[in-house]
Amino acid sequence: MKPVLRKSVLILLVLMTLLVSAGTALAQVRVVATTTSMGMLARTVGGDAVEVTVLAPPDRDAHYLQARPSMMVELRRADLLVAVGAELEVGWLPAALQGAANPRILPGRLGYFEAAAQIPLLEGDGVADRALGDVHPMGNPHVNMDPLRMVQVARALADRLAAMQPQTAEIMRANAERFAGMVEARLGDWRSRVEGAPGIVLFHRDANYLMARLGVPILGYIEPLPGIPPSARHLQALVSELQGRKGVVVHIGHQPAQGPQFVGSTLGWPVFSLPLDPPLQADGEGYLKMIDLWVEAIAKGKG
Amino acid sequence: MRKVFLAGALAALCFVHPAMAQETTVDHGEGLKPFPLFGSSRQVTSGTTFNPAISVIFDGKYYNDNVDGEAGEILEHADGFHGHHGDHEHGELSRGFNLGETELVFSASVDNYMDAFLNLAIESDGIEIEEAFGITRSLPGGLQLKFGKFFSGIGYQNDKHPHEWHFADQALAYQLLLGDHGLNDIGIQLTWLPELPVYTLVGVEAFQGTSEAISNVVDDAEEFGLRQRSGPRLFTGFLKVAPDLGFNHAMRAGLFGGVSRLHQEEHDDGVLQFLEGDTWFAGADLVYKYTSGKAYGMGNLVLQSEYIYREKDLELAFDDDPAKTLGASQDSNQDGFYIQGIYGFAPRWTAGARLDMVGLTNTVARDGVKTDYDDSRRYSAALTFNPTEFSRFRVQFNRGDIAVDGERERFNQVLLQYQLALGVHGAHKF
């Protein structure tokens, strides 16, 4: 072998070794989260050990998405899928999963994680009659609105990530506990701020977990049944029922504002448009800020 | 998009539903639950748990036209496309009320290796197995294998069930070049989704070859001295590519083609004739979708277009008239395309427009003597109301401008359609 050739072979070998070792050192768990709340959890718990992609932007109704091919690209390379579950994503995630041809992240496998499966659900009365609207017999899927349930989910997610990457297990569990601490630290403040709040009118049953957690009465819904747009008759009935009482009306950015505005202006209540999920790149702090917004809005009902 | 798509998606039925049903009832967070004081009256059985996910889709139409109900007939006689149809009429609508096909969809995971899917179309004159296939769920490397009877993965519209269409009827290019149901056959499909930054799907298929418009086989071939050839006789391939355009936009482009090693046609215009030979086709499809993020589908847009080219190289294989020379060639080259747009102009309401054109290339060479035929067109407009994801009402208007024997035959059609869906909430395919 000529010296030059030998040298270049040597350099090549060194480079390859470096590349391989760099590859193992940086082997992040590739997490695909369906919503930004789930992305926040994965980022908060996983820290540097995960690379997170979110499928649904925060300004969208996660019920009604399209299974885009770009989702399949993300799911194809994912090690772990973090979904909200309880059929929130039933209209598109199964199709995206089917198209992604990635057996690692199918339900039942180590790479499939569903928040709703980690915690007790509200409203899981099993009534499966669509005459009652777009019901979820398994329970209300909007679990991301309860910070304490999110703590439970964070702990379960830390366990799952630890199973996938044992060398970072301790860090991930510590991260979950740090998130738990952040939530605990604010809970008292939130409760005292909404203490004595008269209640809230929601558009959809999407913030019920937060209201249950903070003990805020839900006075009514803008939509007559889940998934059904508000009718004039329903709004009139709602207004006449709530006449003379106090409260606030809250709807999500993607829900139409006319119904909430009508109810709010007729009753003389403040109307707020709030997010249901934190911004795209949010961390734990970003999520808690979103809950802060809700607490602030609910407190306004005291007048 | 808010569409009614209950059954379409194998995945909903197979992947998520059973898992969710089981997991969400388990109280992971709070530890074990105490038994109720007087004992549970629940029956502990796996009977219902193991049942497949089921959905039922109802479809019905009111139809009328201004040509005494003959619009379907006129279409079948479009110049260059007339000829190979037997005496059975399919999917032809009577003026007045029509019950469309009622779809029964079953699906579940067979085991940890496979899912299975069954779609039965029940019509007044019987049950047709529209799809009955198994599909792998555990192959590595982005590979998936599908086997049984299914809609071919070519194009965009081909593997969509009628309840996933944006119009009450099939695009003309599909109907006249590939058959009423598109390409639906018994066979095997292998797809590969390589791990690339851009969505790229490659698929190959081998089918028995029983598709009416491109790989028809005459039942009593032997009796007329026709060729017999064992299956698979039809081979297809497709490529789909979709760039990532962010959360609001999605686009997918595709190329596809296929070859049939045997195609036989029966012609009976007073004298019985059989033609046989081989066929091939190729095409391209393009879909663009915009989602506005507004409630109830308002502001959403879907644009889709497909082009199909078909060549049939046949020869005369049997003729009741002994004066005819057997082996005389008949080569046809035909194509067609459609372009359509669907826009959510109000909450729960969509408006759609479609242009169908077939026979832009439309030649038939009999024994080397080439005849050029005119093209045929159809203009459609549809207005659809979706009360929920599970129900849909549509009114559609078609204006046909069809070349028949060198003349232009024009007709107007009106369709009122309902579609209702029961059962599990299926996922919406792209």
XYZ file of C-alpha atoms in Angstrom, chain B residues 58-65 69 89-102 122-124 168 413-419:
34
model
C -76.166 4.521 3.945
C -76.405 6.121 0.551
C -79.421 7.166 -1.445
C -80.119 9.420 -4.381
C -82.908 11.172 -6.187
C -82.035 11.420 -9.871
C -83.428 13.072 -12.944
C -82.207 14.105 -16.395
C -83.239 8.712 -18.186
C -75.945 -2.134 -16.538
C -74.146 -1.045 -13.451
C -74.773 1.819 -11.215
C -77.299 3.241 -13.642
C -79.737 5.489 -11.926
C -83.456 5.406 -12.554
C -85.290 8.676 -12.659
C -86.666 9.212 -9.211
C -85.537 7.599 -5.990
C -82.559 5.236 -5.939
C -81.054 3.328 -3.076
C -77.302 3.386 -3.509
C -74.958 0.823 -2.096
C -75.120 0.324 1.634
C -75.078 -4.269 -0.322
C -77.268 -3.401 -3.264
C -80.812 -4.344 -4.171
C -72.172 11.870 -6.167
C -78.550 15.667 -14.776
C -79.713 16.520 -11.277
C -78.754 14.400 -8.273
C -79.864 14.739 -4.676
C -77.882 12.522 -2.361
C -77.762 11.583 1.300
C -75.056 9.661 3.112
